[in-house]
Amino acid sequence: MVDKEKLKKEDTLALRRKHIGPSCKLFFKEDPLKIVRASGCYMYDEEGRRYLDCINNVCHVGHCHPHVVSAATKQMAILNTNSRFLHDNLVLYAQRLTSLFPEKLNVCYFVNSGSEANDLALRLARTHTGNKDVITLDHAYHGHVSSIIDISPYKFNHPGGNGKPDWVHVVPVADVYRGKYTDKDHTLEDLATKYADEVKQACEAATKQGGGVCIFYAESMQSCGGQIVYPPGYLQQVFKHVRAAGGVCLADEVQVGFGRVGSHMWAFQTHGPDVVPDIVTLGKPMGNGHPVSAVITTREISDSFGATGMEYFNTFGGNPVSATISNAVLDVIENEKLLEHATMIGNYLKQEFNRLKEKHMLIGDVRGQGMFLGVDLVKSRDTREPATAEAAFINKRLKEQYVLLSADGPYRNVLKFKSPLVFSLDDCKELVDKLDNIMTEMEQAEKAALGKVIVNGSVEHTNHQSQKVSNPSPNEIQVKV
């Protein structure tokens, strides 16, 4: 055995390659980080270097929050056991959690991950409706278990995927910037109806093919699709179509729940009081990094599930420690007024990202709400061609400057901001200033490239500024700066 205190980064990486499955990927695979401790919005590597964390929507109230850590250790020292024993922590947390939802969503099932929550939700829906067909949004990701990969185009349409099953109906995500219908040609009201009509057509196909709809799956704001905010009225129309076809409606809040949007505790609430799902799934932020999640549903659906006679239990879901930690997370959200903070920080960052948009043509769109924001990078604002390589280069340069950010969307060209909610104004300024500087470097490199042409394999200078030159690759930029 190797003494972990003497393990160098290359030794850790070698052991990972030897003993961990190769499909388990790391951030920054060319030069992965070895993180040894964290606090608030900061992570520290084995050399003590501090990184600003704009990635971790898991550590929702900040890495190693002392109130959460204290609650966990105290309960761990008293009892942690199978959830099939009666314990107050489970029921008191369920009571508190459901009080934050619309009245009809009052029954909990506690599990251990967002994937498991979405898998259980599918079982609930199939039992309740008697139907099998699922309607899902293009580019959606709802989890890594087999049943949920089947309804996640983000997985089944990519390398290693088997394509969609016959009972899955994929509809265009209501992306008003680069989707099937855009704001170039339509008003937001028209876009809501056009995208909702796609769901209506899927409902008709499911009814003709399989007898009816089982469930409509959607994140309340789509994350892997590129931080997508649906046009107003979209979900309201969709829910009506799905229910008319005998289905139920699910809001996946694994990424966007627990106040990330700032204005509300749950992102589905931003769509108006008439948009109330039949099932809600929770995950990542619920335990601030501790593996706990939940399915919230109606009494009617839970009674249908219970009427089958098949017992359901989850050994670890809602155990005394998990329930204590989850409760402590709600304490912090309330006591530190993190919804208000998310609104303030989100508004400031969105303003600053839009200021950068005025300065840098690389930014095509800024979208999102609260601390769930996306910056869509483009090669041309007219064509909206995605700037994929540029996004990867920016994230690489940010890492070199000790800021951790990621890119997503179907073209990997959307910079995703989803930090812990305790992100400060000073943190915002650090992120924005470094992003501004990197984009300026890229523009300077591109201007330098305009003064060069290749003639017979050699570089010659020219003053033909009108000559059109394609955007330099990240490798070219890296050399020039």
Coordinates of N, CA, C and O in Angstrom, one line a residue, residues 177-262:
Y177 N -32.4 30.7 -29.2 CA -31.3 31.3 -29.9 C -30.7 30.5 -31.0 O -30.4 31.0 -32.1
R178 N -30.6 29.1 -30.8 CA -30.1 28.3 -31.9 C -30.8 27.0 -32.1 O -30.3 26.0 -32.6
G179 N -32.1 27.0 -31.7 CA -32.9 25.8 -31.9 C -33.6 25.7 -33.2 O -33.2 26.4 -34.2
K180 N -34.6 24.8 -33.3 CA -35.3 24.6 -34.6 C -36.0 25.9 -35.0 O -36.1 26.3 -36.2
Y181 N -36.6 26.6 -34.1 CA -37.2 27.9 -34.3 C -36.4 29.0 -33.4 O -36.1 28.7 -32.3
T182 N -36.2 30.1 -34.0 CA -35.4 31.1 -33.2 C -36.0 32.5 -33.2 O -37.0 32.8 -34.0
D183 N -35.4 33.3 -32.4 CA -35.9 34.7 -32.3 C -35.5 35.6 -33.5 O -35.9 36.7 -33.5
K184 N -34.8 35.0 -34.4 CA -34.6 35.7 -35.7 C -35.9 35.9 -36.5 O -36.0 36.9 -37.2
D185 N -36.7 34.9 -36.4 CA -37.9 34.9 -37.2 C -39.3 35.0 -36.5 O -40.3 35.1 -37.1
H186 N -39.2 34.8 -35.1 CA -40.5 34.7 -34.4 C -40.4 35.5 -33.1 O -39.4 35.7 -32.5
T187 N -41.6 35.8 -32.6 CA -41.7 36.4 -31.3 C -41.6 35.3 -30.2 O -41.8 34.1 -30.6
L188 N -41.3 35.7 -29.0 CA -41.3 34.7 -27.9 C -42.6 34.0 -27.8 O -42.6 32.8 -27.5
E189 N -43.7 34.7 -27.9 CA -45.0 34.1 -27.8 C -45.2 33.0 -28.9 O -45.7 31.9 -28.6
D190 N -44.8 33.3 -30.1 CA -44.9 32.4 -31.2 C -44.0 31.2 -31.0 O -44.3 30.0 -31.3
L191 N -42.8 31.5 -30.5 CA -41.8 30.4 -30.2 C -42.4 29.4 -29.2 O -42.2 28.2 -29.3
A192 N -43.0 29.9 -28.1 CA -43.6 29.1 -27.1 C -44.6 28.1 -27.7 O -44.6 26.9 -27.5
T193 N -45.4 28.6 -28.6 CA -46.5 27.8 -29.2 C -45.9 26.8 -30.2 O -46.3 25.6 -30.3
K194 N -44.9 27.3 -31.0 CA -44.3 26.4 -32.0 C -43.6 25.2 -31.3 O -43.7 24.0 -31.8
Y195 N -42.8 25.5 -30.3 CA -42.1 24.4 -29.6 C -43.1 23.5 -28.8 O -42.9 22.3 -28.8
A196 N -44.2 24.1 -28.3 CA -45.2 23.3 -27.6 C -45.9 22.4 -28.6 O -46.3 21.3 -28.2
D197 N -46.2 22.9 -29.8 CA -46.8 22.1 -30.8 C -46.0 20.8 -31.2 O -46.6 19.8 -31.6
E198 N -44.7 20.9 -31.1 CA -43.9 19.8 -31.3 C -44.2 18.7 -30.3 O -44.2 17.5 -30.6
V199 N -44.4 19.1 -29.0 CA -44.8 18.1 -28.0 C -46.2 17.6 -28.3 O -46.4 16.4 -28.1
K200 N -47.1 18.4 -28.7 CA -48.4 18.0 -29.0 C -48.4 16.9 -30.1 O -49.1 15.9 -30.0
Q201 N -47.5 17.1 -31.1 CA -47.4 16.1 -32.2 C -46.8 14.8 -31.6 O -47.2 13.7 -32.0
A202 N -45.9 14.9 -30.7 CA -45.3 13.7 -30.1 C -46.3 13.0 -29.3 O -46.4 11.7 -29.2
C203 N -47.2 13.7 -28.6 CA -48.3 13.1 -27.8 C -49.2 12.3 -28.8 O -49.7 11.2 -28.4
E204 N -49.5 12.9 -29.9 CA -50.4 12.2 -30.9 C -49.7 11.0 -31.4 O -50.4 9.9 -31.6
A205 N -48.4 11.0 -31.7 CA -47.7 9.8 -32.1 C -47.7 8.8 -31.1 O -47.8 7.6 -31.4
A206 N -47.4 9.2 -29.8 CA -47.4 8.2 -28.7 C -48.8 7.5 -28.5 O -48.9 6.3 -28.3
T207 N -49.8 8.3 -28.7 CA -51.2 7.7 -28.5 C -51.5 6.8 -29.6 O -52.0 5.7 -29.4
K208 N -51.1 7.1 -30.8 CA -51.3 6.2 -32.0 C -50.5 5.0 -31.9 O -50.9 3.9 -32.2
Q209 N -49.2 5.1 -31.4 CA -48.3 4.0 -31.4 C -48.4 3.2 -30.2 O -48.4 1.9 -30.3
G210 N -48.6 3.8 -29.0 CA -48.5 3.0 -27.8 C -49.7 3.2 -26.9 O -49.7 2.7 -25.8
G211 N -50.7 3.9 -27.3 CA -51.9 4.0 -26.5 C -52.0 5.2 -25.6 O -53.0 5.5 -25.0
G212 N -50.9 6.0 -25.5 CA -50.9 7.2 -24.7 C -49.6 7.5 -24.2 O -48.6 6.8 -24.4
V213 N -49.5 8.7 -23.6 CA -48.2 9.2 -23.0 C -48.1 8.7 -21.6 O -49.0 8.8 -20.8
C214 N -46.9 8.3 -21.2 CA -46.6 8.0 -19.8 C -46.1 9.3 -19.1 O -46.7 9.7 -18.1
I215 N -45.1 9.9 -19.6 CA -44.5 11.1 -18.9 C -43.7 12.0 -19.8 O -43.2 11.5 -20.8
F216 N -43.8 13.3 -19.5 CA -42.9 14.3 -20.2 C -41.8 14.6 -19.2 O -42.1 15.1 -18.1
Y217 N -40.6 14.4 -19.7 CA -39.4 14.7 -18.8 C -38.8 16.0 -19.3 O -38.5 16.2 -20.5
A218 N -38.5 16.9 -18.4 CA -37.7 18.1 -18.8 C -37.1 18.7 -17.5 O -37.8 18.8 -16.5
E219 N -35.9 19.2 -17.6 CA -35.4 20.1 -16.6 C -36.1 21.4 -16.7 O -36.6 21.8 -17.8
S220 N -36.3 22.0 -15.6 CA -37.0 23.3 -15.6 C -36.3 24.4 -16.4 O -36.9 25.3 -16.9
M221 N -35.0 24.3 -16.4 CA -34.1 25.0 -17.4 C -33.1 24.0 -17.8 O -32.5 23.3 -16.9
Q222 N -32.8 23.9 -19.1 CA -32.0 22.8 -19.5 C -30.5 23.1 -19.4 O -30.1 24.1 -19.9
S223 N -29.8 22.2 -18.7 CA -28.4 22.5 -18.4 C -27.4 22.0 -19.5 O -26.7 22.7 -20.2
C224 N -27.4 20.7 -19.8 CA -26.5 20.1 -20.8 C -26.8 20.6 -22.2 O -25.9 20.6 -23.0
G225 N -28.0 21.1 -22.4 CA -28.3 21.7 -23.7 C -27.7 23.0 -23.9 O -27.8 23.6 -25.0
G226 N -27.1 23.6 -22.9 CA -26.4 24.9 -23.0 C -27.1 26.0 -22.2 O -27.2 27.2 -22.7
Q227 N -27.6 25.7 -21.0 CA -28.2 26.7 -20.1 C -29.4 27.4 -20.8 O -29.5 28.6 -21.0
I228 N -30.4 26.5 -21.2 CA -31.5 27.0 -22.0 C -32.6 27.4 -21.1 O -33.1 26.7 -20.2
V229 N -33.1 28.6 -21.3 CA -34.3 29.1 -20.7 C -35.5 29.1 -21.7 O -35.4 29.8 -22.8
Y230 N -36.6 28.4 -21.4 CA -37.7 28.3 -22.4 C -38.4 29.6 -22.5 O -38.5 30.4 -21.5
P231 N -39.1 29.8 -23.6 CA -39.9 31.1 -23.8 C -41.1 31.0 -22.8 O -41.6 29.9 -22.6
P232 N -41.5 32.2 -22.4 CA -42.7 32.2 -21.5 C -43.9 31.6 -22.1 O -44.2 31.8 -23.3
G233 N -44.6 30.8 -21.3 CA -45.8 30.1 -21.8 C -45.6 28.7 -22.4 O -46.5 28.0 -22.6
Y234 N -44.3 28.4 -22.6 CA -44.0 27.1 -23.2 C -44.4 25.9 -22.3 O -45.2 25.0 -22.7
L235 N -44.0 25.8 -21.1 CA -44.3 24.7 -20.2 C -45.8 24.6 -19.9 O -46.3 23.5 -19.8
Q236 N -46.4 25.8 -19.8 CA -47.8 25.8 -19.5 C -48.6 25.1 -20.6 O -49.5 24.2 -20.4
Q237 N -48.3 25.3 -21.9 CA -48.9 24.7 -23.0 C -48.5 23.2 -23.1 O -49.4 22.3 -23.3
V238 N -47.3 22.9 -22.8 CA -46.8 21.5 -22.9 C -47.5 20.7 -21.9 O -48.0 19.6 -22.2
F239 N -47.6 21.1 -20.6 CA -48.3 20.3 -19.6 C -49.7 20.0 -20.0 O -50.2 18.9 -19.7
K240 N -50.4 21.0 -20.6 CA -51.8 20.8 -21.0 C -51.8 19.7 -22.1 O -52.7 18.8 -22.0
H241 N -50.9 19.7 -23.1 CA -50.9 18.7 -24.1 C -50.6 17.3 -23.5 O -51.3 16.3 -23.9
V242 N -49.7 17.2 -22.7 CA -49.3 15.9 -22.1 C -50.4 15.3 -21.3 O -50.7 14.1 -21.4
R243 N -51.0 16.1 -20.4 CA -52.1 15.6 -19.6 C -53.3 15.2 -20.4 O -54.0 14.2 -20.0
A244 N -53.5 15.9 -21.5 CA -54.7 15.5 -22.3 C -54.4 14.2 -23.0 O -55.4 13.5 -23.3
A245 N -53.1 13.8 -23.1 CA -52.8 12.5 -23.7 C -52.6 11.4 -22.7 O -52.1 10.3 -23.0
G246 N -53.0 11.7 -21.4 CA -53.0 10.7 -20.4 C -51.7 10.6 -19.6 O -51.5 9.7 -18.8
G247 N -50.7 11.5 -19.9 CA -49.4 11.5 -19.2 C -49.3 12.4 -18.0 O -50.2 13.2 -17.7
V248 N -48.2 12.2 -17.3 CA -47.8 13.1 -16.2 C -46.6 13.9 -16.6 O -45.9 13.6 -17.6
C249 N -46.4 15.0 -15.9 CA -45.3 15.9 -16.2 C -44.3 16.0 -15.1 O -44.6 16.1 -13.9
L250 N -43.0 15.9 -15.5 CA -41.9 15.9 -14.5 C -41.0 17.1 -14.7 O -40.7 17.5 -15.8
A251 N -40.6 17.7 -13.6 CA -39.6 18.7 -13.5 C -38.4 18.2 -12.9 O -38.4 17.9 -11.7
D252 N -37.3 18.1 -13.6 CA -36.0 17.7 -13.1 C -35.3 18.9 -12.6 O -34.9 19.8 -13.3
E253 N -35.2 19.0 -11.2 CA -34.6 20.1 -10.6 C -33.2 19.8 -10.0 O -32.7 20.5 -9.1
V254 N -32.6 18.7 -10.5 CA -31.3 18.2 -10.0 C -30.2 19.3 -10.1 O -29.4 19.5 -9.2
Q255 N -30.3 20.0 -11.3 CA -29.2 21.1 -11.5 C -29.7 22.4 -11.0 O -28.9 23.2 -10.6
V256 N -31.0 22.7 -11.1 CA -31.4 24.1 -11.0 C -32.3 24.4 -9.7 O -32.7 25.5 -9.5
G257 N -32.4 23.4 -8.9 CA -33.3 23.6 -7.7 C -32.6 24.2 -6.5 O -31.4 24.6 -6.6
F258 N -33.3 24.3 -5.4 CA -32.8 24.8 -4.1 C -32.3 26.3 -4.2 O -31.3 26.6 -3.7
G259 N -33.0 27.1 -5.0 CA -32.8 28.5 -5.0 C -31.7 29.0 -6.0 O -31.4 30.2 -6.0
R260 N -31.2 28.1 -6.8 CA -30.2 28.6 -7.8 C -30.7 29.7 -8.7 O -29.9 30.6 -9.0
V261 N -32.0 29.7 -9.0 CA -32.5 30.8 -9.9 C -32.7 32.1 -9.2 O -33.0 33.1 -9.8
G262 N -32.7 32.0 -7.9 CA -32.8 33.3 -7.1 C -34.2 33.7 -6.8 O -34.5 33.9 -5.6

